Short mmCIF file of C-alpha atoms in Angstrom, two decimals:
data_model
loop_
_atom_site.label_atom_id
_atom_site.label_comp_id
_atom_site.label_asym_id
_atom_site.label_seq_id
_atom_site.Cartn_x
_atom_site.Cartn_y
_atom_site.Cartn_z
CA MET A 12 -27.67 -36.38 -95.93
CA ALA A 13 -25.71 -39.02 -94.13
CA VAL A 14 -25.02 -42.31 -95.78
CA VAL A 15 -26.81 -44.97 -93.81
CA ARG A 16 -24.91 -48.41 -93.61
CA THR A 17 -26.83 -51.50 -92.92
CA THR A 18 -25.97 -54.29 -90.47
CA ASP A 19 -27.80 -56.75 -88.34
CA VAL A 20 -26.43 -55.90 -84.89
CA VAL A 21 -24.57 -53.02 -83.48
CA VAL A 22 -22.49 -53.49 -80.29
CA VAL A 23 -21.80 -50.28 -78.35
CA GLY A 24 -18.73 -50.41 -76.21
CA ALA A 25 -15.55 -52.64 -76.22
CA GLY A 26 -15.08 -53.36 -72.58
CA GLN A 27 -15.54 -56.65 -71.07
CA ALA A 28 -19.22 -56.90 -71.80
CA GLY A 29 -18.90 -55.68 -75.40
CA LEU A 30 -15.99 -57.86 -76.31
CA SER A 31 -18.04 -60.91 -74.85
CA SER A 32 -20.90 -60.07 -76.82
CA ALA A 33 -18.84 -59.75 -79.89
CA TYR A 34 -17.06 -63.09 -79.27
CA HIS A 35 -20.39 -64.81 -79.01
CA LEU A 36 -21.77 -63.25 -82.23
CA ARG A 37 -18.65 -64.50 -84.02
CA ARG A 38 -19.21 -68.00 -82.58
CA ALA A 39 -22.85 -67.82 -83.81
CA GLY A 40 -21.57 -67.30 -87.25
CA TYR A 41 -22.04 -63.52 -87.52
CA GLU A 42 -19.29 -61.76 -89.64
CA PRO A 43 -17.70 -58.56 -88.34
CA ASP A 44 -18.29 -55.44 -90.50
CA ARG A 45 -21.02 -57.27 -92.34
CA ASP A 46 -23.46 -58.97 -89.86
CA PHE A 47 -22.40 -56.85 -86.90
CA VAL A 48 -20.28 -53.83 -86.04
CA VAL A 49 -18.45 -52.87 -82.64
CA LEU A 50 -18.27 -49.20 -81.94
CA ASP A 51 -16.19 -48.03 -79.03
CA HIS A 52 -15.43 -44.45 -78.03
CA ALA A 53 -12.19 -45.14 -76.26
CA PRO A 54 -9.00 -44.38 -78.00
CA ARG A 55 -7.45 -47.85 -77.65
CA PRO A 56 -8.31 -51.34 -76.43
CA GLY A 57 -8.90 -51.82 -72.64
CA GLY A 58 -12.32 -50.48 -71.86
CA ALA A 59 -12.47 -48.42 -68.56
CA TRP A 60 -9.37 -50.23 -67.43
CA GLN A 61 -7.11 -47.99 -69.73
CA TYR A 62 -8.18 -45.06 -67.50
CA ARG A 63 -7.23 -46.52 -64.13
CA TRP A 64 -4.45 -44.89 -62.08
CA PRO A 65 -0.91 -46.20 -62.42
CA THR A 66 -0.71 -47.58 -58.80
CA LEU A 67 -3.59 -49.81 -59.29
CA THR A 68 -1.45 -52.75 -60.28
CA TYR A 69 -2.82 -56.12 -61.70
CA GLY A 70 -2.18 -57.71 -58.38
CA LYS A 71 -4.57 -55.32 -56.62
CA VAL A 72 -7.45 -55.74 -59.08
CA HIS A 73 -10.72 -56.84 -57.47
CA GLY A 74 -12.16 -60.04 -59.20
CA MET A 75 -11.12 -59.82 -62.85
CA HIS A 76 -12.40 -62.85 -64.73
CA ALA A 77 -10.95 -63.68 -68.16
CA LEU A 78 -13.06 -63.10 -71.34
CA PRO A 79 -14.64 -66.12 -72.96
CA GLY A 80 -12.27 -68.29 -75.18
CA MET A 81 -8.99 -66.73 -74.02
CA SER A 82 -7.32 -66.79 -70.64
CA LEU A 83 -5.13 -63.98 -69.35
CA THR A 84 -2.01 -65.87 -68.24
CA GLY A 85 1.46 -64.79 -67.13
CA ALA A 86 0.54 -61.29 -66.05
CA ASP A 87 3.00 -59.47 -63.81
CA ASP A 88 1.24 -58.46 -60.53
CA ALA A 89 3.37 -55.45 -60.13
CA ARG A 90 2.47 -54.03 -63.57
CA PRO A 91 -0.34 -51.47 -63.89
CA SER A 92 -3.77 -52.99 -64.53
CA SER A 93 -4.37 -50.39 -67.27
CA GLU A 94 -1.35 -51.97 -69.19
CA VAL A 95 -2.01 -55.62 -68.50
CA ILE A 96 -5.60 -55.50 -69.29
CA GLY A 97 -5.31 -53.14 -72.16
CA ASP A 98 -2.84 -55.52 -73.73
CA TYR A 99 -5.04 -58.46 -73.08
CA PHE A 100 -8.11 -56.88 -74.71
CA ALA A 101 -5.93 -55.79 -77.71
CA ALA A 102 -4.73 -59.42 -78.24
CA TYR A 103 -8.17 -60.69 -77.71
CA GLU A 104 -9.68 -58.40 -80.35
CA THR A 105 -6.96 -59.66 -82.79
CA ALA A 106 -7.34 -63.20 -82.00
CA PHE A 107 -10.92 -63.22 -82.69
CA ASP A 108 -10.98 -60.74 -85.42
CA LEU A 109 -13.50 -58.40 -83.77
CA ARG A 110 -12.46 -55.31 -85.87
CA VAL A 111 -13.53 -52.75 -83.30
CA HIS A 112 -14.17 -49.20 -84.62
CA ARG A 113 -12.60 -46.45 -82.41
CA PRO A 114 -12.71 -43.78 -81.48
CA VAL A 115 -16.41 -43.57 -82.35
CA ASP A 116 -18.96 -41.72 -80.07
CA VAL A 117 -22.51 -43.01 -80.38
CA ARG A 118 -24.69 -39.92 -80.00
CA ALA A 119 -28.15 -41.26 -80.37
CA VAL A 120 -30.15 -44.45 -81.05
CA ARG A 121 -33.63 -43.71 -82.56
CA GLU A 122 -36.53 -45.45 -84.18
CA GLY A 123 -35.68 -45.84 -87.83
CA ASP A 124 -37.50 -46.97 -90.85
CA ASP A 125 -39.27 -50.35 -91.16
CA GLY A 126 -38.77 -51.33 -87.53
CA ARG A 127 -35.12 -50.95 -87.62
CA LEU A 128 -32.89 -48.81 -85.10
CA ARG A 129 -30.98 -45.91 -86.33
CA VAL A 130 -27.69 -45.73 -84.62
CA GLU A 131 -26.04 -42.09 -85.04
CA SER A 132 -22.45 -41.79 -84.28
CA SER A 133 -19.35 -39.69 -84.94
CA GLY A 134 -18.29 -42.48 -87.25
CA GLY A 135 -21.45 -42.49 -89.46
CA VAL A 136 -24.93 -43.78 -89.15
CA TRP A 137 -26.04 -47.54 -89.01
CA SER A 138 -29.39 -49.12 -89.48
CA ALA A 139 -29.63 -52.26 -87.32
CA ARG A 140 -32.05 -54.98 -86.33
CA ALA A 141 -30.76 -55.01 -82.79
CA LEU A 142 -28.41 -53.20 -80.38
CA ILE A 143 -26.31 -54.62 -77.74
CA ASN A 144 -25.34 -51.80 -75.33
CA ALA A 145 -22.18 -52.28 -73.39
CA THR A 146 -21.25 -48.60 -72.42
CA GLY A 147 -20.66 -49.25 -68.78
CA THR A 148 -20.38 -46.48 -66.32
CA TRP A 149 -16.95 -44.85 -66.31
CA ASP A 150 -18.16 -41.85 -68.50
CA ARG A 151 -20.78 -40.98 -65.79
CA PRO A 152 -18.85 -40.35 -62.39
CA PHE A 153 -21.42 -39.60 -59.57
CA TRP A 154 -20.85 -36.39 -57.70
CA PRO A 155 -23.03 -36.14 -54.59
CA ARG A 156 -24.36 -32.60 -53.68
CA TYR A 157 -23.80 -31.01 -50.26
CA PRO A 158 -24.62 -27.57 -48.87
CA GLY A 159 -21.73 -25.25 -49.26
CA GLN A 160 -19.77 -27.50 -51.77
CA GLU A 161 -19.35 -24.55 -54.28
CA LEU A 162 -17.68 -22.49 -51.48
CA PHE A 163 -14.87 -24.96 -50.81
CA ARG A 164 -11.45 -23.29 -51.33
CA GLY A 165 -9.51 -26.45 -51.82
CA ARG A 166 -9.65 -29.03 -54.62
CA GLN A 167 -12.37 -31.47 -55.30
CA LEU A 168 -11.94 -34.41 -57.63
CA HIS A 169 -13.51 -37.73 -58.43
CA THR A 170 -12.13 -41.17 -58.62
CA ALA A 171 -12.43 -40.79 -62.32
CA GLN A 172 -9.77 -38.08 -62.13
CA TYR A 173 -7.56 -39.78 -59.53
CA PRO A 174 -3.83 -39.21 -60.50
CA GLY A 175 -2.11 -41.34 -57.88
CA PRO A 176 -0.98 -40.67 -54.34
CA GLU A 177 1.94 -38.31 -55.29
CA ALA A 178 -0.63 -35.51 -55.87
CA PHE A 179 -1.60 -35.44 -52.25
CA ALA A 180 1.78 -35.18 -50.63
CA GLY A 181 1.62 -33.08 -47.44
CA LEU A 182 -2.10 -32.29 -47.88
CA ARG A 183 -5.18 -32.89 -45.59
CA VAL A 184 -7.46 -35.19 -47.57
CA VAL A 185 -11.08 -36.16 -47.11
CA VAL A 186 -12.05 -39.38 -49.05
CA VAL A 187 -15.82 -39.95 -49.47
CA GLY A 188 -17.24 -43.39 -50.35
CA GLY A 189 -17.45 -46.93 -49.05
CA GLY A 190 -16.31 -48.79 -52.01
CA THR A 191 -13.05 -50.68 -52.97
CA SER A 192 -11.69 -47.52 -54.70
CA ALA A 193 -12.09 -45.33 -51.63
CA VAL A 194 -10.14 -48.08 -49.74
CA GLN A 195 -7.44 -48.14 -52.23
CA HIS A 196 -7.10 -44.53 -52.30
CA LEU A 197 -6.94 -44.03 -48.55
CA ILE A 198 -4.26 -46.76 -48.15
CA GLU A 199 -2.02 -45.10 -50.87
CA ILE A 200 -2.78 -41.38 -49.66
CA ALA A 201 -2.19 -42.07 -46.03
CA GLU A 202 1.49 -42.77 -46.78
CA VAL A 203 2.13 -39.34 -48.16
CA ALA A 204 -0.56 -37.09 -46.90
CA ALA A 205 -0.60 -34.79 -43.75
CA SER A 206 -3.78 -36.43 -42.76
CA THR A 207 -6.69 -38.58 -44.15
CA THR A 208 -10.33 -38.72 -43.11
CA TRP A 209 -12.63 -41.43 -44.44
CA VAL A 210 -16.23 -40.61 -44.69
CA THR A 211 -19.07 -43.13 -45.71
CA ARG A 212 -22.83 -43.16 -45.65
CA ARG A 213 -23.00 -46.61 -44.17
CA PRO A 214 -20.51 -48.43 -42.13
CA PRO A 215 -18.28 -50.56 -44.37
CA LEU A 216 -18.53 -54.25 -44.49
CA PHE A 217 -15.37 -56.24 -45.04
CA ARG A 218 -15.30 -59.88 -46.29
CA ASP A 219 -12.85 -62.60 -46.00
CA GLY A 220 -11.86 -65.10 -48.70
CA PRO A 221 -11.43 -64.74 -52.52
CA PHE A 222 -14.13 -63.20 -54.80
CA ASP A 223 -14.44 -66.50 -56.71
CA GLU A 224 -17.05 -67.37 -59.32
CA THR A 225 -19.59 -68.54 -56.73
CA ARG A 226 -19.49 -65.33 -54.81
CA GLY A 227 -19.69 -63.47 -58.15
CA ARG A 228 -22.90 -65.25 -59.15
CA ASP A 229 -24.35 -64.59 -55.67
CA ALA A 230 -23.66 -60.93 -55.86
CA VAL A 231 -25.18 -60.82 -59.44
CA ALA A 232 -28.33 -62.45 -58.20
CA LEU A 233 -28.71 -59.70 -55.40
CA VAL A 234 -28.72 -56.88 -58.01
CA GLU A 235 -31.28 -58.49 -60.34
CA GLU A 236 -34.42 -57.78 -58.45
CA ARG A 237 -33.93 -53.98 -58.65
CA VAL A 238 -33.50 -54.07 -62.33
CA ARG A 239 -36.65 -56.43 -62.67
CA GLN A 240 -38.49 -53.62 -60.90
CA GLY A 241 -37.20 -50.99 -63.19
CA LEU A 242 -35.12 -49.16 -60.47
CA PRO A 243 -31.77 -47.84 -61.00
CA PRO A 244 -29.27 -50.61 -60.28
CA ARG A 245 -26.93 -50.85 -57.37
CA SER A 246 -23.37 -51.80 -58.36
CA VAL A 247 -22.61 -55.47 -57.93
CA VAL A 248 -19.53 -54.41 -55.87
CA SER A 249 -21.89 -52.57 -53.41
CA VAL A 250 -23.24 -55.85 -52.34
CA THR A 251 -20.03 -57.98 -52.19
CA GLY A 252 -18.42 -56.21 -49.27
CA LEU A 253 -14.84 -54.97 -49.19
CA PRO A 254 -12.08 -57.64 -49.69
CA MET A 255 -9.98 -58.16 -46.41
CA THR A 256 -6.48 -58.21 -47.92
CA ALA A 257 -3.24 -58.06 -46.04
CA ALA A 258 -2.92 -54.27 -47.01
CA VAL A 259 -6.27 -53.65 -45.59
CA GLU A 260 -5.70 -55.41 -42.31
CA ARG A 261 -2.56 -53.24 -41.97
CA ALA A 262 -4.52 -50.03 -42.73
CA ARG A 263 -7.23 -50.87 -40.27
CA ALA A 264 -4.63 -51.57 -37.52
CA ALA A 265 -2.94 -48.20 -38.22
CA GLY A 266 -6.26 -46.46 -38.05
CA VAL A 267 -6.44 -45.49 -41.67
CA LEU A 268 -9.77 -47.01 -42.10
CA ASP A 269 -11.44 -45.58 -39.20
CA ARG A 270 -14.50 -44.01 -40.76
CA LEU A 271 -16.85 -41.15 -39.91
CA PRO A 272 -20.53 -41.01 -40.94
CA ALA A 273 -21.60 -38.65 -43.79
CA PHE A 274 -21.08 -34.97 -42.99
CA ASP A 275 -23.78 -32.39 -43.21
CA ARG A 276 -22.08 -29.55 -45.26
CA VAL A 277 -19.04 -28.50 -46.89
CA THR A 278 -17.33 -25.49 -45.47
CA PRO A 279 -14.69 -23.33 -47.21
CA THR A 280 -12.02 -24.95 -45.39
CA GLY A 281 -13.39 -28.63 -45.03
CA VAL A 282 -16.34 -30.44 -43.88
CA ALA A 283 -18.64 -30.19 -40.86
CA TRP A 284 -21.36 -32.16 -39.03
CA ALA A 285 -24.48 -31.07 -37.35
CA ASP A 286 -22.97 -31.81 -33.95
CA GLY A 287 -20.22 -29.19 -34.50
CA THR A 288 -17.62 -31.61 -35.40
CA ALA A 289 -15.54 -30.18 -38.26
CA VAL A 290 -12.51 -31.58 -40.26
CA GLU A 291 -10.06 -29.14 -42.11
CA ALA A 292 -9.24 -30.22 -45.63
CA ASP A 293 -7.11 -29.33 -48.67
CA VAL A 294 -8.76 -31.97 -50.88
CA ILE A 295 -11.98 -33.65 -50.93
CA LEU A 296 -11.74 -36.91 -53.10
CA TRP A 297 -15.20 -38.28 -54.03
CA ALA A 298 -14.81 -42.00 -54.49
CA THR A 299 -18.79 -42.16 -54.85
CA GLY A 300 -19.00 -44.28 -57.86
CA PHE A 301 -20.61 -44.11 -61.28
CA ARG A 302 -23.99 -44.34 -62.98
CA ALA A 303 -24.81 -46.12 -66.18
CA ALA A 304 -23.77 -44.23 -69.38
CA LEU A 305 -27.17 -44.48 -71.34
CA ASP A 306 -27.85 -40.96 -72.54
CA HIS A 307 -27.61 -42.02 -76.24
CA LEU A 308 -30.58 -44.34 -75.67
CA ALA A 309 -33.03 -41.55 -74.36
CA PRO A 310 -34.92 -41.10 -77.68
CA LEU A 311 -36.23 -44.72 -77.31
CA ARG A 312 -37.81 -43.87 -73.92
CA LEU A 313 -36.72 -47.09 -72.29
CA ARG A 314 -36.78 -45.88 -68.63
CA GLU A 315 -39.56 -46.88 -66.02
CA PRO A 316 -41.15 -44.30 -63.56
CA GLY A 317 -38.77 -45.71 -61.01
CA GLY A 318 -35.75 -44.17 -63.13
CA GLY A 319 -34.21 -47.53 -64.28
CA ILE A 320 -34.55 -49.65 -67.36
CA ARG A 321 -36.46 -52.83 -66.75
CA LEU A 322 -34.84 -55.93 -68.12
CA GLU A 323 -35.76 -59.51 -68.70
CA GLY A 324 -32.45 -61.12 -68.91
CA THR A 325 -30.47 -58.58 -70.81
CA ARG A 326 -33.45 -57.51 -72.94
CA ALA A 327 -35.15 -54.20 -72.45
CA VAL A 328 -38.79 -54.75 -71.68
CA ARG A 329 -39.92 -51.59 -73.48
CA ASP A 330 -37.93 -52.50 -76.62
CA PRO A 331 -36.86 -56.09 -77.15
CA ARG A 332 -34.46 -55.01 -79.94
CA ILE A 333 -32.18 -53.32 -77.14
CA HIS A 334 -29.99 -55.45 -74.91
CA LEU A 335 -27.89 -54.02 -72.00
CA VAL A 336 -24.98 -55.83 -70.85
CA GLY A 337 -22.60 -54.66 -68.08
CA TYR A 338 -25.72 -53.10 -66.52
CA GLY A 339 -26.96 -53.89 -63.11
CA PRO A 340 -26.60 -57.56 -62.46
CA SER A 341 -23.96 -57.96 -65.30
CA ALA A 342 -21.74 -55.12 -64.25
CA SER A 343 -19.14 -57.59 -62.87
CA THR A 344 -16.57 -59.12 -65.14
CA ILE A 345 -18.19 -62.51 -64.55
CA GLY A 346 -21.70 -61.02 -65.07
CA ALA A 347 -20.46 -59.43 -68.41
CA ASN A 348 -19.23 -62.57 -69.75
CA ARG A 349 -22.46 -64.34 -69.12
CA ALA A 350 -24.63 -61.43 -70.28
CA GLY A 351 -22.81 -61.28 -73.64
CA ARG A 352 -23.71 -64.92 -74.26
CA SER A 353 -27.25 -64.41 -73.16
CA ALA A 354 -27.61 -61.34 -75.46
CA VAL A 355 -26.45 -62.91 -78.47
CA ARG A 356 -28.75 -65.86 -77.74
CA ASP A 357 -31.78 -63.63 -77.52
CA VAL A 358 -30.66 -61.35 -80.49
CA ARG A 359 -30.76 -64.39 -82.87
CA GLU A 360 -34.38 -64.74 -82.31
CA LEU A 361 -36.54 -61.73 -81.07
CA PRO A 362 -39.05 -62.72 -78.33
CA ALA A 363 -42.75 -63.32 -79.02
CA GLY A 364 -44.54 -60.14 -79.88
CA ALA A 365 -41.44 -58.32 -81.20
CA GLU A 366 -42.39 -59.02 -84.79
CA GLU A 367 -45.73 -57.46 -84.39
CA ALA A 368 -44.37 -54.37 -82.70
CA HIS A 369 -41.63 -53.95 -85.34
CA ALA A 370 -41.52 -54.90 -89.06
CA PRO A 371 -39.85 -58.16 -90.07
CA LEU A 372 -36.21 -57.60 -90.33
CA VAL A 373 -33.49 -59.15 -92.70
CA SER A 374 -29.72 -59.16 -92.21
CA SER A 375 -27.89 -57.40 -95.03
CA ALA A 376 -24.26 -56.63 -95.81
CA VAL A 377 -22.59 -53.30 -95.28
#
């Protein structure tokens, strides 16, 4: 039988949202590895940033906000964002003594004994009063399904597997998706590919001006209503529009960002539309986004009939011991910072009614 370690709060994930939560736990007087534990499945600091392609330099990053309590200063815009932000997160963990356990895969969170949560992982089992979930989306790339997709003779890959533009030299490439990643891929690939074709479900919207704190807060507000209704959240980026940078302006002028509507089927040699239009392709690159990585919470039955998890703030309506940060309205870097603070505030005192639903809980040392 597995040894069960006892703590007050388990934080799952050490990206922006998880580190923000851990920071605010420390500020509230919680001691790491006694009152709370941070579990992260990644091999090193950096959250999802560590997996970004080398050509995504720090200067190209879309709206990165510093973690609470420590600014990111003096970064080289030409350096890969995976390195800059990875080093920043590592320094942050050290500065605030957050003691992240990695690599640890959280496999399931279940109802435990006496109203506590049982957190089962590759690093052991914890019993906790509350859980702050900050697992993000990187581990769940979304692959749309189209008729004929399995017959395509070329290569299909997702943004999560994007190796950089060199892999597409001399090839005919179809990029599917209307987000920032799709635009970045197209701009890079167009310089080396034989041809590129951009396909989106909806006409892309471009915005001028910086993605500052005010715009970030407005974007977060637009996503909150879906979460309140228990629907799967749209990404915050999907409602902000695409940034109109100098590189984007040049690509538009060159015709690289001329888009076609969604095709109807995939053929063995490319993609085709109902009107008979067809595009030959060697590669289909699916820049179609990600979904929340929440499978480990399935035993708690948190989902609503609409498919999402309904929240009040960061708190799951179906189980107030569970807080989701970096989910829905807090999926941006600024939203993650705010959500970490909010989750810790609520964790310190469970909402009215939670005590009746679950037995009284007492923090205890590991």
